[in-house]
PDB file of C-alpha atoms in Angstrom:
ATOM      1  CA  UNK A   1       2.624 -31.124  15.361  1.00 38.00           C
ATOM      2  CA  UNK A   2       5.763 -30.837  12.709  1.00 37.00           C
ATOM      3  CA  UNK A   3       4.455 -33.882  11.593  1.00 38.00           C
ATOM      4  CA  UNK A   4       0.879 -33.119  11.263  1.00 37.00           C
ATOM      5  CA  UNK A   5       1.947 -29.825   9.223  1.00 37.00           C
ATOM      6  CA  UNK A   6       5.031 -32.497   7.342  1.00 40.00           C
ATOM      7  CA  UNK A   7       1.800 -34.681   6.064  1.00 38.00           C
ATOM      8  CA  UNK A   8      -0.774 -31.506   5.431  1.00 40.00           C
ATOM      9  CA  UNK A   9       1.863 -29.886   3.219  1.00 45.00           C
ATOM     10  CA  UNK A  10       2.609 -33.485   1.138  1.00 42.00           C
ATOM     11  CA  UNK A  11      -1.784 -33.776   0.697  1.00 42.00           C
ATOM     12  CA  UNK A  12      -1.424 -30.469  -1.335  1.00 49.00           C
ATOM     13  CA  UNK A  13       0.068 -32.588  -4.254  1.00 47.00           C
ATOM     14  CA  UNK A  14      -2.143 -35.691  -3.776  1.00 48.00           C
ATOM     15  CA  UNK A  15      -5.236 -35.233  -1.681  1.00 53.00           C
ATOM     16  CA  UNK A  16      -6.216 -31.123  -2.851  1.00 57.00           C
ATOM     17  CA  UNK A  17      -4.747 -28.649  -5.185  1.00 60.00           C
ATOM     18  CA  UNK A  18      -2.284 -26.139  -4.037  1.00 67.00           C
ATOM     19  CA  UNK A  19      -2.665 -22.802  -3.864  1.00 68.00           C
ATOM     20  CA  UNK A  20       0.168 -22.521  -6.514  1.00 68.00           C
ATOM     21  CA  UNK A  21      -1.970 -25.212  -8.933  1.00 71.00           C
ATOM     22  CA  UNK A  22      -4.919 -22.748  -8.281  1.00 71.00           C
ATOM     23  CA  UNK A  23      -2.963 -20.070  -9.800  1.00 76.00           C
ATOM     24  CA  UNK A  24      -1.934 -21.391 -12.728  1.00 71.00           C
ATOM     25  CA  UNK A  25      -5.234 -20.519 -14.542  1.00 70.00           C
ATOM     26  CA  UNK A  26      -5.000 -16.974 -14.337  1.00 80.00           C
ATOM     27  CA  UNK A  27      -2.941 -14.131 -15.553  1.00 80.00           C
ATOM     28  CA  UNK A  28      -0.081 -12.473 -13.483  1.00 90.00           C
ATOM     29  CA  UNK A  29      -1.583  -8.747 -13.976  1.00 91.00           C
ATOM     30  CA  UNK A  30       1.808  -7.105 -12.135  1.00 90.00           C
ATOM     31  CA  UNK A  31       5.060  -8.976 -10.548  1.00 89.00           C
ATOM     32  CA  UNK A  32       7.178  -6.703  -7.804  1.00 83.00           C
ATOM     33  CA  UNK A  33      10.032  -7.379  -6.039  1.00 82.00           C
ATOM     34  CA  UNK A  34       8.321  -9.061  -3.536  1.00 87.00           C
ATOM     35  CA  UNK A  35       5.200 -10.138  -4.889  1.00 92.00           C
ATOM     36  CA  UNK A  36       3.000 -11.349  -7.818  1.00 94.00           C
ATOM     37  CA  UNK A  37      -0.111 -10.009  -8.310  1.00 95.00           C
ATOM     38  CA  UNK A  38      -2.589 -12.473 -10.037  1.00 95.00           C
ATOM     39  CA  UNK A  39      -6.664 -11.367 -10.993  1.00 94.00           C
ATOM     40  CA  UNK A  40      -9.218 -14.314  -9.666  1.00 94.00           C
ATOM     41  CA  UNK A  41     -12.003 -15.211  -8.968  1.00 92.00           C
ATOM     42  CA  UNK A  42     -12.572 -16.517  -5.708  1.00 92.00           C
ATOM     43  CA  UNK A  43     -15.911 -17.742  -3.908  1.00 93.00           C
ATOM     44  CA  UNK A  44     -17.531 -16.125  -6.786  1.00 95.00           C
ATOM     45  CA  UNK A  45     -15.968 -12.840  -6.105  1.00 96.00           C
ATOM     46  CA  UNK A  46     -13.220 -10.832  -8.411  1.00 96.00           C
ATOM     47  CA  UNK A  47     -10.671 -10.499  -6.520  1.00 96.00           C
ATOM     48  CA  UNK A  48      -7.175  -9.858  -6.212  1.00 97.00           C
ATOM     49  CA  UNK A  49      -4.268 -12.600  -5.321  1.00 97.00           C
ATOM     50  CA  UNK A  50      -0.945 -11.332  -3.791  1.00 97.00           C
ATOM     51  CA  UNK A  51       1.281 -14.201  -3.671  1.00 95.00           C
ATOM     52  CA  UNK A  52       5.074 -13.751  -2.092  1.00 94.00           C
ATOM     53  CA  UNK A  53       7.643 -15.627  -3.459  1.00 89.00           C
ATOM     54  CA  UNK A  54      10.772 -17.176  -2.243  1.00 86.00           C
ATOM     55  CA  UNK A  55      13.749 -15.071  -2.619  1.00 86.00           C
ATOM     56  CA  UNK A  56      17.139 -17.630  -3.351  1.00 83.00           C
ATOM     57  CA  UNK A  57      19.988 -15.288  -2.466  1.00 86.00           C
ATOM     58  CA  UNK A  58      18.414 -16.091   1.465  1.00 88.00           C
ATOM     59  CA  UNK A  59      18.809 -19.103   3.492  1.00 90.00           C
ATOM     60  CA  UNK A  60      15.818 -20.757   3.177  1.00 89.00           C
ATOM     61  CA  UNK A  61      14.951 -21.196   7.189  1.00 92.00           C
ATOM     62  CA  UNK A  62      15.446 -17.258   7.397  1.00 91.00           C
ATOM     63  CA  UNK A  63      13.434 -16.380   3.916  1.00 89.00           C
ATOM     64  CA  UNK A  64      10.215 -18.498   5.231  1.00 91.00           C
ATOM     65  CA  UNK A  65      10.651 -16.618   8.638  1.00 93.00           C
ATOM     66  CA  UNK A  66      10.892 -12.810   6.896  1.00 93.00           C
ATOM     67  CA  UNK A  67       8.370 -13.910   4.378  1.00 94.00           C
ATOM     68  CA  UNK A  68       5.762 -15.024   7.190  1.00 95.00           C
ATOM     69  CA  UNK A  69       6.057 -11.845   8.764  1.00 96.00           C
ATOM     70  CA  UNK A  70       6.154  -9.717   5.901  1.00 96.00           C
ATOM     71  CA  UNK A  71       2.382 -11.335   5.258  1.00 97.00           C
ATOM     72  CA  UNK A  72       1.535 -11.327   8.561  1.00 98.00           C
ATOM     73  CA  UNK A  73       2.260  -7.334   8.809  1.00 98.00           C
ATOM     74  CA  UNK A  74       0.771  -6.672   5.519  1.00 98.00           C
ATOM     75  CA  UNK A  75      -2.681  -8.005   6.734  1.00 98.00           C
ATOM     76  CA  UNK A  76      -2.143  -6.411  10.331  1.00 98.00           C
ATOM     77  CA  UNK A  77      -1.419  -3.143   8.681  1.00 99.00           C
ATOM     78  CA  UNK A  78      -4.901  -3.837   6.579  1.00 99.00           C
ATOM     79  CA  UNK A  79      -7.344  -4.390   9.297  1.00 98.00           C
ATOM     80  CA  UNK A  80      -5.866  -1.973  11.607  1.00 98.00           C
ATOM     81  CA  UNK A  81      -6.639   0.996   9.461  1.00 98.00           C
ATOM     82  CA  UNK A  82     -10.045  -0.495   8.349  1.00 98.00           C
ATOM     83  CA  UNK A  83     -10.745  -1.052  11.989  1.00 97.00           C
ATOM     84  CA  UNK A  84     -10.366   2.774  12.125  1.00 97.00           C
ATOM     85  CA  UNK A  85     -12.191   3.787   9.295  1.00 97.00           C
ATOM     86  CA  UNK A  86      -9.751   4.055   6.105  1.00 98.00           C
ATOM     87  CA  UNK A  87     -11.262   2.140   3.831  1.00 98.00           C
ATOM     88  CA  UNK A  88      -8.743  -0.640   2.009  1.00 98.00           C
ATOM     89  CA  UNK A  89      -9.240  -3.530   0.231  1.00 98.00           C
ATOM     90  CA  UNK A  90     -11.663  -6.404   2.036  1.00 98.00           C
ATOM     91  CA  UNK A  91      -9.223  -9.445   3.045  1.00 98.00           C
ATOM     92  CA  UNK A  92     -11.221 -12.423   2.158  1.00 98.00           C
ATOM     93  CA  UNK A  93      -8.717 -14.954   2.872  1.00 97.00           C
ATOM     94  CA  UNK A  94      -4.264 -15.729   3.730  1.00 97.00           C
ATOM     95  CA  UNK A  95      -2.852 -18.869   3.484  1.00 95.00           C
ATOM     96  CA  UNK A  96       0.193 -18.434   5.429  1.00 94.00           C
ATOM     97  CA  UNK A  97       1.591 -21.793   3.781  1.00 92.00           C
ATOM     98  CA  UNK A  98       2.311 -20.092   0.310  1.00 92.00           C
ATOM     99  CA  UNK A  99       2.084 -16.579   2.029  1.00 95.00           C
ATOM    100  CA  UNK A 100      -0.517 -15.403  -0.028  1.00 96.00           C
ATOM    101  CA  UNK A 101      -3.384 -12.923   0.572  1.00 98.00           C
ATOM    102  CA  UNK A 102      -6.709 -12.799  -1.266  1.00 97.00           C
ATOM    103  CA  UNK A 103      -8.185  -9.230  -1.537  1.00 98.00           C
ATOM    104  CA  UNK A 104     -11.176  -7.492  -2.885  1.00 98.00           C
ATOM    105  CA  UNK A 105     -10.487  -6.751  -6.445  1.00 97.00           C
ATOM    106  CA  UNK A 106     -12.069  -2.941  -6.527  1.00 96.00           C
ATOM    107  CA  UNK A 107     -13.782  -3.483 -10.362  1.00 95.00           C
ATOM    108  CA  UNK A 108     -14.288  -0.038 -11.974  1.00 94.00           C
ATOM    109  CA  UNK A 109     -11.593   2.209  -9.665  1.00 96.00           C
ATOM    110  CA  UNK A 110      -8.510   4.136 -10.913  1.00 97.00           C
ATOM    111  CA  UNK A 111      -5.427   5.165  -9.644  1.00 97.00           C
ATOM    112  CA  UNK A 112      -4.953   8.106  -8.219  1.00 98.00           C
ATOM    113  CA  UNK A 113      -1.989   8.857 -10.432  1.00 98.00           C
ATOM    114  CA  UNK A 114      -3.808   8.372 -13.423  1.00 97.00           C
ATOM    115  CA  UNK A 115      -7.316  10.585 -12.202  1.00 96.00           C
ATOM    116  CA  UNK A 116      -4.510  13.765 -11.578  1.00 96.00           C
ATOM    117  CA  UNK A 117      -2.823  12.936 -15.177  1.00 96.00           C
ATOM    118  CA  UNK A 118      -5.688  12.850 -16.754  1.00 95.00           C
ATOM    119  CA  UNK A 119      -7.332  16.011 -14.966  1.00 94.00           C
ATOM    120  CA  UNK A 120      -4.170  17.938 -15.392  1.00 93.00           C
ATOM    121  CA  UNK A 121      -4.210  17.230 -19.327  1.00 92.00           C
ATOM    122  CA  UNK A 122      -8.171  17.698 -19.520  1.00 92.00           C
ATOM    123  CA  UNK A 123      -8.040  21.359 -17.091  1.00 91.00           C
ATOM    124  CA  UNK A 124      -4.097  22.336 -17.142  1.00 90.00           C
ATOM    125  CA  UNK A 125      -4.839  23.596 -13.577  1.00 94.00           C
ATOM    126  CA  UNK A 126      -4.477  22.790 -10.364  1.00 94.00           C
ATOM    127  CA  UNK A 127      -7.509  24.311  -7.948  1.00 96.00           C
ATOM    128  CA  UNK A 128      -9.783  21.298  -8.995  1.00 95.00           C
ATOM    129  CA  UNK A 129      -7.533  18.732  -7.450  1.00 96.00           C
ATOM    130  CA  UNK A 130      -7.548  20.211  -3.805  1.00 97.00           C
ATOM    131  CA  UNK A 131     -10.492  18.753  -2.836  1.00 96.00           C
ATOM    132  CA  UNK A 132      -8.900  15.372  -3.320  1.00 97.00           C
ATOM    133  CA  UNK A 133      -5.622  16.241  -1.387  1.00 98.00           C
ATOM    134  CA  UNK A 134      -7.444  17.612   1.367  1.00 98.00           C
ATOM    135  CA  UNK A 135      -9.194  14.122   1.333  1.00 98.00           C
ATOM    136  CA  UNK A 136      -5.909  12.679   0.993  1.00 98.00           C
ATOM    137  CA  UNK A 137      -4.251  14.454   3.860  1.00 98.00           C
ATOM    138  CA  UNK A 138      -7.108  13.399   6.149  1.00 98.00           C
ATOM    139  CA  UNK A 139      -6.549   9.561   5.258  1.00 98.00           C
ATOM    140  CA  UNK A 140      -3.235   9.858   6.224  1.00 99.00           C
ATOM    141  CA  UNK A 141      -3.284  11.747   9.279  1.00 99.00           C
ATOM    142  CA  UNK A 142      -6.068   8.817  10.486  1.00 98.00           C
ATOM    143  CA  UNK A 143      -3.423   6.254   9.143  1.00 99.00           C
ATOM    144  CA  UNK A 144      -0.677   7.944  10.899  1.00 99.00           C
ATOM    145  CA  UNK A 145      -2.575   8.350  14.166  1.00 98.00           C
ATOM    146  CA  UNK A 146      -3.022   4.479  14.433  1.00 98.00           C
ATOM    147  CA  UNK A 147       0.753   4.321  13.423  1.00 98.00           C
ATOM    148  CA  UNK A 148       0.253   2.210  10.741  1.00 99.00           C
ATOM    149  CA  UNK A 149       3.502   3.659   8.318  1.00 99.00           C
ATOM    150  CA  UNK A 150       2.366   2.562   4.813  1.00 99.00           C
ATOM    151  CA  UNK A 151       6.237   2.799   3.417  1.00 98.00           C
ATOM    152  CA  UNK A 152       5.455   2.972  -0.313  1.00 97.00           C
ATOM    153  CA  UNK A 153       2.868   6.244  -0.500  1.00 98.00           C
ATOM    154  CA  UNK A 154       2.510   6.836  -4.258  1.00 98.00           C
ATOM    155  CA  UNK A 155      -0.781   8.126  -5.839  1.00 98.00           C
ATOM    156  CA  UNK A 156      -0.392   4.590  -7.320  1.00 97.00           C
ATOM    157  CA  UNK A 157      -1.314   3.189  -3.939  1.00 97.00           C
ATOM    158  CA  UNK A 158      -4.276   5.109  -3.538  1.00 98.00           C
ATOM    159  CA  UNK A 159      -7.398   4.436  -5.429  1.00 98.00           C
ATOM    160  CA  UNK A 160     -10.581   6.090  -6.528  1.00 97.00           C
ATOM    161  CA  UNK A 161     -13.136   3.761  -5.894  1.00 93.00           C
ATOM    162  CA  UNK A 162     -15.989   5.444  -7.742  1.00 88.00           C
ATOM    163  CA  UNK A 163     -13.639   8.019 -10.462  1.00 81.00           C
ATOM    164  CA  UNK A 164     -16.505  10.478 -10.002  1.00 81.00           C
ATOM    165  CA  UNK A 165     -16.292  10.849  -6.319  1.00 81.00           C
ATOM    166  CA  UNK A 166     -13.138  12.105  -5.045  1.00 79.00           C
ATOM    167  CA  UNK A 167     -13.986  11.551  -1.574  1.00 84.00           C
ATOM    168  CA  UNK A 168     -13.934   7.233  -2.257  1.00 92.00           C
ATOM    169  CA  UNK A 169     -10.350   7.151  -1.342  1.00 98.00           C
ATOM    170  CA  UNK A 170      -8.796   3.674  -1.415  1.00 98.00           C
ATOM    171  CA  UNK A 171      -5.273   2.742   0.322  1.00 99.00           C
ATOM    172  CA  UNK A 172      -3.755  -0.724  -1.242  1.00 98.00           C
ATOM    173  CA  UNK A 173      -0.239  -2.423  -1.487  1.00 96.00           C
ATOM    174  CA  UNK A 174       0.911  -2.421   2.472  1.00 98.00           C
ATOM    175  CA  UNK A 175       3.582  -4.405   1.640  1.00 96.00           C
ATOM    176  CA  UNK A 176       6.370  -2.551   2.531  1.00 96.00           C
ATOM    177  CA  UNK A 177       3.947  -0.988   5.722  1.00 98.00           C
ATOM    178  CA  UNK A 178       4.781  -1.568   9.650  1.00 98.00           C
ATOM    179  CA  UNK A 179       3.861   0.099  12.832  1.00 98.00           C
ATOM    180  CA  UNK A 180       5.617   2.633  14.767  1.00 98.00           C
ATOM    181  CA  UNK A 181       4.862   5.701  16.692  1.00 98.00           C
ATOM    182  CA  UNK A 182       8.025   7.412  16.082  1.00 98.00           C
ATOM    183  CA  UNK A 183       7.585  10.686  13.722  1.00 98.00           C
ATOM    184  CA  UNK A 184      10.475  10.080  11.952  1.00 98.00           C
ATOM    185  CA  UNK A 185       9.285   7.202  10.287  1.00 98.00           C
ATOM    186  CA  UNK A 186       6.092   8.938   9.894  1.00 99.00           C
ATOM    187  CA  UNK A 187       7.967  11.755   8.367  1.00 98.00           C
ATOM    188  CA  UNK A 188      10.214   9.555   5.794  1.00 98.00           C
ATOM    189  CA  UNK A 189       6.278   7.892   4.866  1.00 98.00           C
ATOM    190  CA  UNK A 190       5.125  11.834   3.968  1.00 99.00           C
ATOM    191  CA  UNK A 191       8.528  12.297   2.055  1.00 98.00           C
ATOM    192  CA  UNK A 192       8.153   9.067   0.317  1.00 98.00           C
ATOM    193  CA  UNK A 193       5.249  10.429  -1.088  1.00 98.00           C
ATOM    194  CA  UNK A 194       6.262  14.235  -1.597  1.00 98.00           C
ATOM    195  CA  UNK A 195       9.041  12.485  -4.204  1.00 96.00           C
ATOM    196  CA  UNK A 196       7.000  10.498  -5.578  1.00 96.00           C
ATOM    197  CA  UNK A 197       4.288  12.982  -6.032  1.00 96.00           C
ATOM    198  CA  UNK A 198       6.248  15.116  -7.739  1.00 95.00           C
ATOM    199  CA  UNK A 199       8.468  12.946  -9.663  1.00 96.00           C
ATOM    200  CA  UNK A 200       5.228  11.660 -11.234  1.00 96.00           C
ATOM    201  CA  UNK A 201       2.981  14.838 -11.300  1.00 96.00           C
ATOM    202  CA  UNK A 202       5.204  17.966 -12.519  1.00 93.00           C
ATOM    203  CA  UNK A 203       3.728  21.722 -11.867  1.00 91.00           C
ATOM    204  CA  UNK A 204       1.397  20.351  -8.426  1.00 94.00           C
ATOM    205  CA  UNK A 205       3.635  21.451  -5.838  1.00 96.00           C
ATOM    206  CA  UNK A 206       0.086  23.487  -4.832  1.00 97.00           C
ATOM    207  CA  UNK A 207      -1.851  20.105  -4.363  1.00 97.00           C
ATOM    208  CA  UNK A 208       0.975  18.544  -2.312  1.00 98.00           C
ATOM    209  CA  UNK A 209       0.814  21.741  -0.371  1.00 98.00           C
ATOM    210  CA  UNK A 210      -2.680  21.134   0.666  1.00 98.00           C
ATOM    211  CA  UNK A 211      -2.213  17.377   1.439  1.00 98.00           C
ATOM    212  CA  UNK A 212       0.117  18.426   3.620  1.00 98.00           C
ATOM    213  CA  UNK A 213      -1.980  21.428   5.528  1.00 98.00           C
ATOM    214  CA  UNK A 214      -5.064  18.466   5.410  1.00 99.00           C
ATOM    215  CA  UNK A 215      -2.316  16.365   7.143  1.00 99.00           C
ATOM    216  CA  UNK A 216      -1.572  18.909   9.978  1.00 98.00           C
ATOM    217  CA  UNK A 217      -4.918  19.927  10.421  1.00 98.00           C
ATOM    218  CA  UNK A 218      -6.384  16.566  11.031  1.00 98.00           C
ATOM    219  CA  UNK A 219      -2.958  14.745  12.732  1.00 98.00           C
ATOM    220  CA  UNK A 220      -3.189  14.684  16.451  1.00 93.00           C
ATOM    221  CA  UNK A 221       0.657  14.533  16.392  1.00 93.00           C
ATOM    222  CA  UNK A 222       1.314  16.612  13.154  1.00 98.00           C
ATOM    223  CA  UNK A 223       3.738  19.003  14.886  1.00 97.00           C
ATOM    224  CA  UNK A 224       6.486  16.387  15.731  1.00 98.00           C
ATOM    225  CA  UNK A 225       5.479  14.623  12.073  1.00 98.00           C
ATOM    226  CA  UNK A 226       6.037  17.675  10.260  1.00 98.00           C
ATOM    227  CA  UNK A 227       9.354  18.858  11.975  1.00 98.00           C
ATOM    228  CA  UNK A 228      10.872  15.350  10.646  1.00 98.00           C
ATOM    229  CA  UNK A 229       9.489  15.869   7.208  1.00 98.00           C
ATOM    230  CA  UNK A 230      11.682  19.261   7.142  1.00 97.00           C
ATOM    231  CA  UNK A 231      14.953  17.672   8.661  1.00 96.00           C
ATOM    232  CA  UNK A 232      14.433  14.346   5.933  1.00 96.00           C
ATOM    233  CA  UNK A 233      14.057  17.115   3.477  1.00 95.00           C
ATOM    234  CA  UNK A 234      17.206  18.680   4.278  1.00 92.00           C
ATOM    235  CA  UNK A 235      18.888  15.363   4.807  1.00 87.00           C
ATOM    236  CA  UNK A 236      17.640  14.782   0.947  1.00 74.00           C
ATOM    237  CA  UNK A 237      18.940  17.904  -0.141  1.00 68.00           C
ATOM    238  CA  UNK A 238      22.685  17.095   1.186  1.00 59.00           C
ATOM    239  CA  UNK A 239      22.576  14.221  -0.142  1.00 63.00           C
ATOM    240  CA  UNK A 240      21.774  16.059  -3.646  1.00 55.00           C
ATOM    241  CA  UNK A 241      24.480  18.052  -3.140  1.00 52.00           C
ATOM    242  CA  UNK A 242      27.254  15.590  -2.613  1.00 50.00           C
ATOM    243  CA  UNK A 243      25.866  13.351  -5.365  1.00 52.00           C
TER     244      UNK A 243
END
């Protein structure tokens, strides 16, 4: 079989073009630590290419090992929350060879960083947002429940599929995302987000507030959840403290 996989691998220079050649035509739209993020078109569809890369400071038997199942998670983490009704990004194809997964490019959504910046400039109020965190809460207590822990919640992660209907939440980039049932890692995953929320949107403590009564309301294990969110917090603050 090593063989078989030895001779499929060689074809992609000679008999078909690799999914790195494929590439090559297209524009790198974002590059992470892990991952870049190219803009295709695939099967006639737009879509969205996230190709992992080799990382040289590992041996290479362990980096194609962590890699694999970094890609492998990523798409678990994908279709179990679609499975229970968050809405993600379609997975159209993986090719585990060059760890790569092709996604539904979402043409026409926004962030939802950049729909509260720009409400926040347009209203200089809060109270319009709360419809949206409540929305969000709910989309992460459902996440939660299936214990699918996202590990990189920033409203840049979340999309508006339709900007003019705050209920067309969108959860990308489960990258970082694994699953446990423990609610301390669900509680890091909610303080993950608190920082970043408010790191990147200034005067909407209020909104984070109601994502997080959303969250307990619709959680079947908020209680626990919520208790390690407190004791993270105060880890955070000691932290703070001793610099």
């Amino acid at each position: 079989m090593a063989k078989a996989l030895q001779q499929e691998d060689e074809l992609d220079g000679f008999g078909k073009p690799s999914v790195q050649d494929f590439l090559q035509g297209f524009q790198i739209i974002k590059q992470g630590a892990e991952a870049k993020i190219y803009r295709v078109t695939f099967l006639g569809r737009p879509t969205i290419v996230k190709a992992r890369f080799s990382k040289s400071y590992r041996h290479p038997a362990l980096d194609k090992k962590l890699t694999h199942r970094r890609t492998a998670q990523e798409v678990r983490s994908i279709l179990r929350c679609r499975k229970a009704g968050i809405s993600t990004p379609v997975v159209y194809f993986v090719d585990y060879n060059s760890n790569s997964i092709y996604l539904e490019d979402l043409v026409g959504s926004v962030s939802v960083r950049d729909y509260i910046t720009s409400t926040w400039q347009e209203k200089k109020e809060t109270v319009s947002l709360y419809p949206l965190a409540e929305k969000i809460g709910q989309i992460l207590a459902k996440m939660h429940d299936q214990n699918v822990i996202h590990g990189d919640l920033t409203t840049s992660n979340i999309l508006l599929q339709k900007p003019e209907d705050e209920q067309s939440l969108v959860m990308i980039d489960f990258g970082l995302s694994f699953i446990s049932a423990l609610p301390e890692d669900k509680g890091v995953d909610l303080y993950v987000l608190e920082k970043a929320f408010l790191s990147t949107h200034p005067n909407t403590e209020s909104v984070f507030e109601v994502i997080l009564k959303s969250y307990s309301a619709s959680s079947k294990t908020s209680g626990p959840v919520i208790k390690k969110l407190d004791e993270v917090r105060q880890r955070g603050r000691k932290r703070s403290m001793v610099g």
